[in-house]
Short mmCIF file of C-alpha atoms in Angstrom, two decimals:
data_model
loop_
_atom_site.label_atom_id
_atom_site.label_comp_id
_atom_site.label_asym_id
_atom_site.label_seq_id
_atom_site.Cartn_x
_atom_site.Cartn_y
_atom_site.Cartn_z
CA UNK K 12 -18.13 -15.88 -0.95
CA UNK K 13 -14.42 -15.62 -2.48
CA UNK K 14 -11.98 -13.31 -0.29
CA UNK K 15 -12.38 -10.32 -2.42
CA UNK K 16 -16.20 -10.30 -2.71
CA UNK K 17 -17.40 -7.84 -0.77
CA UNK K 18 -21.11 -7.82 0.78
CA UNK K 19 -23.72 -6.82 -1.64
CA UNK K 20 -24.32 -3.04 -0.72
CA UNK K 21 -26.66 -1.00 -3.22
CA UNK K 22 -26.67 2.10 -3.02
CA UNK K 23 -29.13 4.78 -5.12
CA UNK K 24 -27.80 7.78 -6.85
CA UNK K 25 -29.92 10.51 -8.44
CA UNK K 26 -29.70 10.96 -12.23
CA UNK K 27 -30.08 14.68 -13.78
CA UNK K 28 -33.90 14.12 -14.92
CA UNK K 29 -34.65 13.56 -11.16
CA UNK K 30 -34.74 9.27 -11.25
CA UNK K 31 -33.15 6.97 -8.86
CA UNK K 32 -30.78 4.47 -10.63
CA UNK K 33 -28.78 1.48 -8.16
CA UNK K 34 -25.60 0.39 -8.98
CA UNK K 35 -23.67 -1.93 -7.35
CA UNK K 36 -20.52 -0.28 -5.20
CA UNK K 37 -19.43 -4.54 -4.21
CA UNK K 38 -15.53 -4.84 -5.11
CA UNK K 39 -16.23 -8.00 -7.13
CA UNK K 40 -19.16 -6.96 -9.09
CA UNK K 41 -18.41 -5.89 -13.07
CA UNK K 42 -20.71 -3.61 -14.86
CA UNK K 43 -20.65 -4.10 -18.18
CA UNK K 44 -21.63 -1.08 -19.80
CA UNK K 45 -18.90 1.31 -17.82
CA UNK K 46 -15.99 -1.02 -17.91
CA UNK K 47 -13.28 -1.75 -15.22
CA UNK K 48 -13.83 1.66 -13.56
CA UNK K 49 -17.24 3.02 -13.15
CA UNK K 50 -16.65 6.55 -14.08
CA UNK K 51 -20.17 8.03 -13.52
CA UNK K 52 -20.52 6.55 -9.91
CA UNK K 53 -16.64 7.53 -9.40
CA UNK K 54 -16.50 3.64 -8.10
CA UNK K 55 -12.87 1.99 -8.97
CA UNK K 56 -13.29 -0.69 -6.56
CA UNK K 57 -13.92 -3.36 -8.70
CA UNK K 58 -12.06 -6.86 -9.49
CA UNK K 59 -10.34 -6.95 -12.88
CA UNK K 60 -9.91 -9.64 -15.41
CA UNK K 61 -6.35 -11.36 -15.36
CA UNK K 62 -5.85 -9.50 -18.64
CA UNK K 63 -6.83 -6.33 -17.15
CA UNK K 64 -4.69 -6.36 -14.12
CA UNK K 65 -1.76 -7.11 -16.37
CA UNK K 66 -2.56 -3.97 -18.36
CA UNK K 67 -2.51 -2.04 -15.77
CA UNK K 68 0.74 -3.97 -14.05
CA UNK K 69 2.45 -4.91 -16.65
CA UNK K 70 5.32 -1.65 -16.59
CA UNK K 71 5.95 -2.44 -12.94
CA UNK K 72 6.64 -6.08 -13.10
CA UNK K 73 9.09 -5.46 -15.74
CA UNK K 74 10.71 -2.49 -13.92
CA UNK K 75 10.88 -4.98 -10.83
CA UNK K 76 12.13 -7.86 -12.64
CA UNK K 77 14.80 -5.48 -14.45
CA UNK K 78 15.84 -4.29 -10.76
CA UNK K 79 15.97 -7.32 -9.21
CA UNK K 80 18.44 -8.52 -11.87
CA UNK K 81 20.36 -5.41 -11.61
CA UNK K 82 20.55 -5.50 -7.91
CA UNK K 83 21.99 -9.06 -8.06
CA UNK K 84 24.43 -8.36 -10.15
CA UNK K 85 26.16 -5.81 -8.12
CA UNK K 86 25.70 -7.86 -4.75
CA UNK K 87 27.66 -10.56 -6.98
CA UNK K 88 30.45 -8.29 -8.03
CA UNK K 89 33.65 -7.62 -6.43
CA UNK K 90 33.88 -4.80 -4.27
CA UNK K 91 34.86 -1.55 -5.92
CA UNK K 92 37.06 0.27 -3.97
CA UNK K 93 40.77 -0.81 -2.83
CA UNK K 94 40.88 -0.17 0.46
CA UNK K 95 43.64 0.63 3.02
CA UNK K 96 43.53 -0.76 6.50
CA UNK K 97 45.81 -0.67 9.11
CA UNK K 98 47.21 -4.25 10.97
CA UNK K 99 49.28 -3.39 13.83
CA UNK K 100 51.63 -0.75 14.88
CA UNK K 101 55.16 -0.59 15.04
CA UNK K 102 54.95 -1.69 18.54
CA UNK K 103 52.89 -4.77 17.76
CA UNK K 104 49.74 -3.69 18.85
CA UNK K 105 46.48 -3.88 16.72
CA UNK K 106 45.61 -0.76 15.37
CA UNK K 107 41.70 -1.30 15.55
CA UNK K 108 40.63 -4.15 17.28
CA UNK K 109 36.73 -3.48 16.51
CA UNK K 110 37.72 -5.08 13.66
CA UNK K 111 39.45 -8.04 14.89
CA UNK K 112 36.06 -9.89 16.52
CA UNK K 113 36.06 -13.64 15.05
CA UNK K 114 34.19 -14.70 12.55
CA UNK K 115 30.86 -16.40 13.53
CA UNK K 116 27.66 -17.64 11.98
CA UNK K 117 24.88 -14.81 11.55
CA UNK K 118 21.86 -15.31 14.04
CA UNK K 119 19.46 -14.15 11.23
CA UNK K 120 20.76 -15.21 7.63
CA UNK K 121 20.35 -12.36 5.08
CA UNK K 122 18.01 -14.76 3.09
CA UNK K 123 16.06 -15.20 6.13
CA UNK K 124 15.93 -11.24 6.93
CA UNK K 125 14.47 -11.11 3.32
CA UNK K 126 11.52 -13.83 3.53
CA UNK K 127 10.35 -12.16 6.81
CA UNK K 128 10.53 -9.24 5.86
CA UNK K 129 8.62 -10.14 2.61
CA UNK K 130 6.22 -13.03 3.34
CA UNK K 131 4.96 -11.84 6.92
CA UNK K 132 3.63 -8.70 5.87
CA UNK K 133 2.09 -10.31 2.26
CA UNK K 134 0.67 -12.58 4.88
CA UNK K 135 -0.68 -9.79 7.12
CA UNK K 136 -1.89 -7.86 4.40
CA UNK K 137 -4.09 -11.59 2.63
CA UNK K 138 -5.49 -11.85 6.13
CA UNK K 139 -7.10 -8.58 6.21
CA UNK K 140 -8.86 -9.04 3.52
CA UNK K 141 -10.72 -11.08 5.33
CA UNK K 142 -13.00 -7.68 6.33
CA UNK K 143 -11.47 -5.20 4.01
CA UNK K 144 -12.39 -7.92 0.13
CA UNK K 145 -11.05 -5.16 -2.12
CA UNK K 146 -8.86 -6.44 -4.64
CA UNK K 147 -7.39 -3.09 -5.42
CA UNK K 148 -6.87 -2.41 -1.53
CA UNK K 149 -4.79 -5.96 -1.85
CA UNK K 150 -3.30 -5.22 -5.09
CA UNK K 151 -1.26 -1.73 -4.02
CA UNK K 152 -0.58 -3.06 -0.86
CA UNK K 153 1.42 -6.36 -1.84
CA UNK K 154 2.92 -3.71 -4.97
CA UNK K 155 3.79 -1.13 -2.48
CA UNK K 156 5.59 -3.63 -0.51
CA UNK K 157 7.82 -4.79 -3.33
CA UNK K 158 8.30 -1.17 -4.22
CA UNK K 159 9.80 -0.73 -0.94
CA UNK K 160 11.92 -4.11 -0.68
CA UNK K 161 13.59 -4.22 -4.45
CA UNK K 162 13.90 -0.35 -4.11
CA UNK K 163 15.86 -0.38 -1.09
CA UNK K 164 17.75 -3.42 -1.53
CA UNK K 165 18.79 -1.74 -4.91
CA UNK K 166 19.95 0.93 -3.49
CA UNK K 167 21.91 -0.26 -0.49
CA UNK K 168 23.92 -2.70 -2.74
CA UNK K 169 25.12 0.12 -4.67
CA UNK K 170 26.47 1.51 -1.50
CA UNK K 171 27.80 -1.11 -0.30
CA UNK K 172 29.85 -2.05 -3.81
CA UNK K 173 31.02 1.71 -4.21
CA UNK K 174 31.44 2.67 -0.84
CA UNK K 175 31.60 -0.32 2.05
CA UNK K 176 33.51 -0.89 4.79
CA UNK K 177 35.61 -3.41 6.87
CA UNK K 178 33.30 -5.56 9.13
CA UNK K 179 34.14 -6.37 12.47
CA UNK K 180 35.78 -9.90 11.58
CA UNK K 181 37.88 -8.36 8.98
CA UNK K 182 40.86 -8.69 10.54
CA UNK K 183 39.86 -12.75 11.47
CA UNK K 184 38.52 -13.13 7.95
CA UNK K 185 42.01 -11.24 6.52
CA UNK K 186 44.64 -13.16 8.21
CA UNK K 187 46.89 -10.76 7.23
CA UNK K 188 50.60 -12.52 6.26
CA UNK K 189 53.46 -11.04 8.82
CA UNK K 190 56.06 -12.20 6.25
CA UNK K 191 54.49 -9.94 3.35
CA UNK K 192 53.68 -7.39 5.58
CA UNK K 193 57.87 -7.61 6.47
CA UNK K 194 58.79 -7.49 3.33
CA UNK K 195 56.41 -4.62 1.74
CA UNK K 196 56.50 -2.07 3.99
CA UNK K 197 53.26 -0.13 4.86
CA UNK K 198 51.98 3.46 3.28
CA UNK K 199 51.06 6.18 5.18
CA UNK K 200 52.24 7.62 7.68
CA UNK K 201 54.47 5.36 9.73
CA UNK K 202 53.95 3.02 6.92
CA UNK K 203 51.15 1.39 9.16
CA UNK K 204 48.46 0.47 6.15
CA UNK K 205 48.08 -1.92 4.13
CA UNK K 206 46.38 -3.37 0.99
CA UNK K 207 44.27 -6.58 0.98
CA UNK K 208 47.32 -8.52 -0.89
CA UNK K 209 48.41 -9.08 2.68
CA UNK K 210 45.92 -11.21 3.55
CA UNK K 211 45.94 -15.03 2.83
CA UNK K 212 42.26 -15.79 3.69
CA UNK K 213 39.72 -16.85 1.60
CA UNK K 214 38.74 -14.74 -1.12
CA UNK K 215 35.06 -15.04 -0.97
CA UNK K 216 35.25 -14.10 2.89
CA UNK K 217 37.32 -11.15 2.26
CA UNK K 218 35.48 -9.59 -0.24
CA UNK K 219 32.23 -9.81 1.84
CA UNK K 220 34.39 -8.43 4.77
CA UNK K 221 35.05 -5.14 2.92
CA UNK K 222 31.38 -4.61 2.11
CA UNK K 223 29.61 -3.96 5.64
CA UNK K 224 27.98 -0.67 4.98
CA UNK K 225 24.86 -0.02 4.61
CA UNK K 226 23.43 -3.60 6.24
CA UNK K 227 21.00 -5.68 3.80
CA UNK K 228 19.47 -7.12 6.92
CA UNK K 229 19.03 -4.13 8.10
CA UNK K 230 17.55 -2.46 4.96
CA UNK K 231 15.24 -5.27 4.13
CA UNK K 232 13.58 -5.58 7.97
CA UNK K 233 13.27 -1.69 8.01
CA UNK K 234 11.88 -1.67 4.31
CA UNK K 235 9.18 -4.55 4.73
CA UNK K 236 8.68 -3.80 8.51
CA UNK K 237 8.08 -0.41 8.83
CA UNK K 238 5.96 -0.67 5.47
CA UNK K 239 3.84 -3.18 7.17
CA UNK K 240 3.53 -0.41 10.31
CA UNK K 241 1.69 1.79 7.66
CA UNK K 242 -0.62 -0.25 6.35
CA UNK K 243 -1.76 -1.63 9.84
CA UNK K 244 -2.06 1.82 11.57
CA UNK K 245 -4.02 2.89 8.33
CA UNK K 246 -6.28 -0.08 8.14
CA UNK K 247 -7.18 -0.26 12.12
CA UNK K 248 -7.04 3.67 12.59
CA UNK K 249 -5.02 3.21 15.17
CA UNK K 250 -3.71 6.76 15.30
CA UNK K 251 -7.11 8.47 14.53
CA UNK K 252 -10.72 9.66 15.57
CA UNK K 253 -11.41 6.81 18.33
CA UNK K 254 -9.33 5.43 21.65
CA UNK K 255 -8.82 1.89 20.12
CA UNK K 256 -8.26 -1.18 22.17
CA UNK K 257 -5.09 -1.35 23.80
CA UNK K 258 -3.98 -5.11 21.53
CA UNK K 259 -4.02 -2.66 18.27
CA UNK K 260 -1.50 -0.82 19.46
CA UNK K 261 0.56 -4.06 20.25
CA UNK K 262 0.36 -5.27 16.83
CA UNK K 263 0.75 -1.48 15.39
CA UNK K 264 4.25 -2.29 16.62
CA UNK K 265 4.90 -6.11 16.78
CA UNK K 266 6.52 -5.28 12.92
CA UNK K 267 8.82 -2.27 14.37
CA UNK K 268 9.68 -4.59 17.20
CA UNK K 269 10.68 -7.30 14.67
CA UNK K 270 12.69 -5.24 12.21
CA UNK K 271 14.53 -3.67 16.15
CA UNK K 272 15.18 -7.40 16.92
CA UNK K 273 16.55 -8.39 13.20
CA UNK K 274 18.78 -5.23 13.42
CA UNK K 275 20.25 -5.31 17.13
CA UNK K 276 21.24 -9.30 16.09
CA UNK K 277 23.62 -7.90 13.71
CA UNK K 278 25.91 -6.58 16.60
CA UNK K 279 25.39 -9.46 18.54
CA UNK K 280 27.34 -11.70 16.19
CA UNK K 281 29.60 -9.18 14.52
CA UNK K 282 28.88 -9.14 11.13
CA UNK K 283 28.19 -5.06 11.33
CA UNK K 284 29.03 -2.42 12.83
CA UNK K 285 26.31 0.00 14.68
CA UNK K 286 26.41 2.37 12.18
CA UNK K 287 26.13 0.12 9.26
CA UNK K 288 23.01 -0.82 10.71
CA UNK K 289 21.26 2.40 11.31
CA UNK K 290 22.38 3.16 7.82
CA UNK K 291 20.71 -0.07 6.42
CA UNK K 292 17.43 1.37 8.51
CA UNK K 293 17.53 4.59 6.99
CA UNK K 294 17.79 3.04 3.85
CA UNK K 295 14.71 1.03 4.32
CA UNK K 296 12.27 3.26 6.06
CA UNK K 297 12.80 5.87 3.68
CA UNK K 298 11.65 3.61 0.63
CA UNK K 299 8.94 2.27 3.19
CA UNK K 300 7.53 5.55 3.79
CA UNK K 301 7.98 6.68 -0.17
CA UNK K 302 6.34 3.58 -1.38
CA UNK K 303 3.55 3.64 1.19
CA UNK K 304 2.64 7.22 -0.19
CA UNK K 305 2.66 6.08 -3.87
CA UNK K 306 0.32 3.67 -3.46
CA UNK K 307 -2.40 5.15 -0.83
CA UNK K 308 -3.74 8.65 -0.50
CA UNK K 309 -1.60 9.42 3.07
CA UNK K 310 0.58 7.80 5.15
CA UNK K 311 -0.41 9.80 8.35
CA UNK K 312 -3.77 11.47 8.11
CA UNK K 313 -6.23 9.22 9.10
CA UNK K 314 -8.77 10.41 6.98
CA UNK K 315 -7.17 9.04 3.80
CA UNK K 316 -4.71 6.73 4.04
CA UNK K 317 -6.72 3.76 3.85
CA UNK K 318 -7.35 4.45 0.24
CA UNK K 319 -5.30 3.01 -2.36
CA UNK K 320 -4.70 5.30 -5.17
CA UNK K 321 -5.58 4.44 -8.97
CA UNK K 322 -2.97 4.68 -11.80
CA UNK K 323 -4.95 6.98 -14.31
CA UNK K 324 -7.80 8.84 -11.70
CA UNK K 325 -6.40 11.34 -9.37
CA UNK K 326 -8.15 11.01 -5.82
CA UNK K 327 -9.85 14.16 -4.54
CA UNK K 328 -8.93 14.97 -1.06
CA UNK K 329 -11.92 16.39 0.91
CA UNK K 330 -14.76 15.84 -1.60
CA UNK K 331 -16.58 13.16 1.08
CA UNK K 332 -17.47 9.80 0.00
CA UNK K 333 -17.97 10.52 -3.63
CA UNK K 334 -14.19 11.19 -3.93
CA UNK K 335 -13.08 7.62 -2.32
CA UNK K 336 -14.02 5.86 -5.24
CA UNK K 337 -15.72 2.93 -3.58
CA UNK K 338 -13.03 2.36 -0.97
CA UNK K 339 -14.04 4.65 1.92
CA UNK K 340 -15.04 1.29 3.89
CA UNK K 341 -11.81 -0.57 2.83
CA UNK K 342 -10.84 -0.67 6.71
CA UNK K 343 -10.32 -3.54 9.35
CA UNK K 344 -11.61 -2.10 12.07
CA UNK K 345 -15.06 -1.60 12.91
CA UNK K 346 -15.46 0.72 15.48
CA UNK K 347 -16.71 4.31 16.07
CA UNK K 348 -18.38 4.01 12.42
CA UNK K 349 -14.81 2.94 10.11
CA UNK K 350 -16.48 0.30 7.30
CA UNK K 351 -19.45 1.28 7.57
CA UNK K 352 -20.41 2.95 4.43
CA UNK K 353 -23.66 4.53 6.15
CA UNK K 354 -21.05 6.04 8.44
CA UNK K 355 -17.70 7.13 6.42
CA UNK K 356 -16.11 7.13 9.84
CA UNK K 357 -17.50 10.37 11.11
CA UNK K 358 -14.49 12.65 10.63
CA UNK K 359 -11.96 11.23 7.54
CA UNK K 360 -14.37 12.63 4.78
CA UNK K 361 -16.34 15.64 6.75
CA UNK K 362 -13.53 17.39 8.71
CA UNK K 363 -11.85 18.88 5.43
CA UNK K 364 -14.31 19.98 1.94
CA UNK K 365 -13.14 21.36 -1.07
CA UNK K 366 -10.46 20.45 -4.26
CA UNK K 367 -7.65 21.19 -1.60
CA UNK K 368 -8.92 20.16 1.05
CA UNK K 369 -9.57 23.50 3.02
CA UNK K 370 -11.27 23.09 6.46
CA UNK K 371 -14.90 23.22 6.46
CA UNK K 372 -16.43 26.10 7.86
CA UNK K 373 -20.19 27.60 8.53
CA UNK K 374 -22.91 25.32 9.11
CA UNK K 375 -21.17 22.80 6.88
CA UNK K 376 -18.58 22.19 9.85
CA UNK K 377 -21.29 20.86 12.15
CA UNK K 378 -23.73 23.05 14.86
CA UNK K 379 -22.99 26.34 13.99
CA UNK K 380 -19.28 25.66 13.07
CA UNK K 381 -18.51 23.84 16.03
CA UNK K 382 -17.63 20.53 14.28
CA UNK K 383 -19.24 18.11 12.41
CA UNK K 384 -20.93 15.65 14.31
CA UNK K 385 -21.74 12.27 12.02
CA UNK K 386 -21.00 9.64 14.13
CA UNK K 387 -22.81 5.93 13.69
CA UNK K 388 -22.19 2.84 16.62
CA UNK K 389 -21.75 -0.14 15.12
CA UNK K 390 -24.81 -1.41 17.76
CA UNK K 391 -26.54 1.59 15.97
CA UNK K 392 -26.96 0.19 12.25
CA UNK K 393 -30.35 -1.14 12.56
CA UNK K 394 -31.52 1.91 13.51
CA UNK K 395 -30.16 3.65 9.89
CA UNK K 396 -33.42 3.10 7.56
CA UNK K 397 -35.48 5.75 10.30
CA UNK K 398 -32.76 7.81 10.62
CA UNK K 399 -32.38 8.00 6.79
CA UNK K 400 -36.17 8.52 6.37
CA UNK K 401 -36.05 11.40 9.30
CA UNK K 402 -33.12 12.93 7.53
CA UNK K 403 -34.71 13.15 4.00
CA UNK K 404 -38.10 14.22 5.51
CA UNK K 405 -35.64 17.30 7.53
CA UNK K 406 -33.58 17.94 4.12
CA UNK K 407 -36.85 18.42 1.89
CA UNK K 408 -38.25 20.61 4.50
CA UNK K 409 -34.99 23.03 4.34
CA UNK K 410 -34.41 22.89 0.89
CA UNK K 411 -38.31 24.18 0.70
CA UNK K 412 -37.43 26.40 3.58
CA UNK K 413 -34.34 27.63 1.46
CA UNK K 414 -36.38 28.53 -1.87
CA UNK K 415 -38.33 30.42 0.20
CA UNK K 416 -35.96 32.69 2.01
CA UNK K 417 -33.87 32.88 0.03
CA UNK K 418 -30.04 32.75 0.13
CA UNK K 419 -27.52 32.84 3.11
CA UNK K 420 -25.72 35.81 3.87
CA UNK K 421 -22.57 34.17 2.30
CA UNK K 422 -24.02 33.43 -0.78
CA UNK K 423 -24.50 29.31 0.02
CA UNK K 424 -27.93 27.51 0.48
CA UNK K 425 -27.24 26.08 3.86
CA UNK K 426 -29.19 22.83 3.48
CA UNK K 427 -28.77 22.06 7.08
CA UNK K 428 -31.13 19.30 8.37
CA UNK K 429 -32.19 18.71 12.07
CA UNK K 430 -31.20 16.83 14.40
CA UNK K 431 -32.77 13.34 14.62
CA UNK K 432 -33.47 11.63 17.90
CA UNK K 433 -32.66 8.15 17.01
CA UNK K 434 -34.33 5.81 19.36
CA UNK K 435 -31.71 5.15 22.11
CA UNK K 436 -32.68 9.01 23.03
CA UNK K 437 -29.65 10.32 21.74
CA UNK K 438 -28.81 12.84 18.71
CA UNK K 439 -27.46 12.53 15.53
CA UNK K 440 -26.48 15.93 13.33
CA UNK K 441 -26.71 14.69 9.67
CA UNK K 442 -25.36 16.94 7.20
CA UNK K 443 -24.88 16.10 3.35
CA UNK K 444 -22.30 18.05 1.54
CA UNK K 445 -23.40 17.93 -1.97
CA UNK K 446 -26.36 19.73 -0.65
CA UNK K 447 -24.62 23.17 -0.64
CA UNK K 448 -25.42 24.92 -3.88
CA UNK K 449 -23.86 28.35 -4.73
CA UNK K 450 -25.99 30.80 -5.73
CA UNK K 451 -26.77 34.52 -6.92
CA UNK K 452 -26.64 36.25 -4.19
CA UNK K 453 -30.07 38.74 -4.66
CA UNK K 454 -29.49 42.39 -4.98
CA UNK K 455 -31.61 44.89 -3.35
#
């Protein structure tokens, strides 16, 4: 079974003359007649073709590539700005001497900072789909993640050319030259700054020296990090309908510990300043949380952000499991019903109905309006085919029930089914949203 082939799951959908047809909701699976994206079913979680993928992928690995080469070509260019900087004052003293630390090797090289902050969460993300075997799922996650890295690390090396700033081993790095220094007189008042043809260091060294702000180490661990935070609360519902197990929350946050720890190194061996670094995180968690949201439906509400969005199909929020397009199971977790597609997780698709998502109210909102209550155990799943059976016997009853009476006093057939006593003794409330019908209300 290859990682993105999901477990065969039929399902049966009812055609207008009153038929059952099956078709296959499995990631892998291709249906010939309907293409790439089965439009009818509203299922888009199927596997494309090499040649399809590309179609689809083809503007954004361009607009990468094209940023990536812009991005190094500023990082490789001189630094923009002359900048002034005081040395010492008349007196002899050092006019700043946070910027007089010596120059030492960085505990985390910027290429490092990169790679983690690229390859763990790529490798994070493979592993899942272990359980979650949607290609699509995979495919917005790993582009979402270079969104976020090549975005941000454009972006902060802009800042850094235009704007900058002395690191704290300028001054080392500088060596500033007490005969020219002597001999040109400073500006300013006092005549206490100077220009960088004062120093006699090495060129390389200085230039780097005069570009600390925003940190790259900083943006990159934030922008990969932080990403990686999103897609592992959204895929283990850590923040959602359930108390999860205590170890989800520790890896929820091993990532935001890790970007902390690649941050806080920077002002243990001087190569930034504090506020380069929380500059370089800003940076990098707002592209995190921007790219995060282009690619799946939320980044906080737990009811959608697990699905990854399509390029060409707008997602409907609140229309249930016909509006996930195949990917209301693409979860890692398994508990209190998340990937099981008999369960839809209880609340993410019932707790909100409608185009915009208004809150569900009446009968449609659970007993009497006191919540929907659709909740499966996972130890529960053998008992589904009698609970399915009890539930269309209790739906075909009401729906006779409702021809007979008539309408609701708001207008809406309220196919509301009873409550099934599933075999452990206790109660299920099964409601089915496409089973509200409006209707004429009769006049008198």
């Amino acid at each position: 079974m290859g990682l993105f082939s999901k477990r065969s799951d039929n399902t049966t959908a009812a055609t207008a003359n009153g038929h059952h047809k099956k078709h296959d909701r499995g990631v892998s699976g291709k249906n010939h007649h309907q293409g790439l994206f089965d439009i009818d079913s509203g299922n888009f979680n199927r596997r494309p073709s090499f040649g399809q993928w590309l179609k689809f992928t083809w503007v954004d690995l361009l607009t990468m590539a094209a940023m990536g080469a812009v991005g190094l070509g500023v990082y490789e260019a001189k630094p923009a700005p002359s900048r002034s900087f005081p040395v010492t004052f008349t007196d002899g003293e050092i006019v700043y001497p946070q910027f007089a630390y010596p120059l030492r090797h960085e505990i985390v090289p910027i290429w490092l900072a990169a790679l983690l902050a690229s390859l763990i969460p790529i490798f994070v993300i493979l592993c899942m789909q272990v359980r979650i075997r949607s290609f699509w799922d995979c495919n917005n996650a790993i582009l979402g993640l270079l969104y976020s890295l090549i975005g941000a690390a454009v972006f902060q090396v802009f800042v850094k050319w235009l704007i900058g700033g002395l690191r704290p081993h300028f001054l080392s790095v500088c060596d500033p030259d007490p005969a020219k220094i002597a001999a040109q007189g400073g500006q300013g008042f006092r005549g206490i700054m100077f220009q960088r043809d004062v120093c006699r260091g090495d060129v390389d060294q200085i230039d780097d020296s005069l570009e600390s702000m925003p940190s790259g180490h900083s943006t990159a661990a934030w922008a990969g990090f932080l990403y990686l935070f999103f897609y592992l609360n959204a895929k283990m519902k850590v923040f959602g309908n359930h108390h999860p197990a205590f170890w989800k929350l520790i890896a929820l946050y091993a990532p935001v510990l890790g970007a902390t720890l690649i941050t806080g190194a920077l002002t243990v061996d001087e190569f930034h300043n504090w506020y380069d670094c929380v500059a370089g995180a800003v940076i990098g968690s707002t592209f995190a949380v921007s790219s995060y949201r282009m690619v799946y439906a939320s980044v906080w509400d737990f009811r959608f952000n697990h699905i990854p969005l399509t390029r060409h199909t707008p997602f409907t929020y609140g229309a249930g499991a016909a509006g996930a397009g195949g990917f209301e199971s693409a979860v890692f977790t398994r508990k209190a019903g998340w990937g099981y597609e008999e369960a839809l997780g209880g609340a993410p698709f019932d707790a909100a109905h409608g185009l915009r998502g208004t809150a569900a109210t009446g009968f449609d909102a659970g007993a009497h309006g006191l919540g929907h209550h659709h909740h499966h155990r996972p130890g529960d799943v053998e008992n589904n085919a009698g609970l399915a059976d009890e539930y269309k016997n209790g739906r075909t009853n009401d729906l006779a029930a409702a021809a007979t009476n008539g309408t609701s006093s708001n207008g809406l057939t309220q196919s509301h089914s009873p409550v099934a006593a599933a075999p452990d003794g206790r109660y299920h409330h099964h409601h089915h949203r496409k089973s509200i019908e409006r209707k004429a209300v009769p006049t008198a």
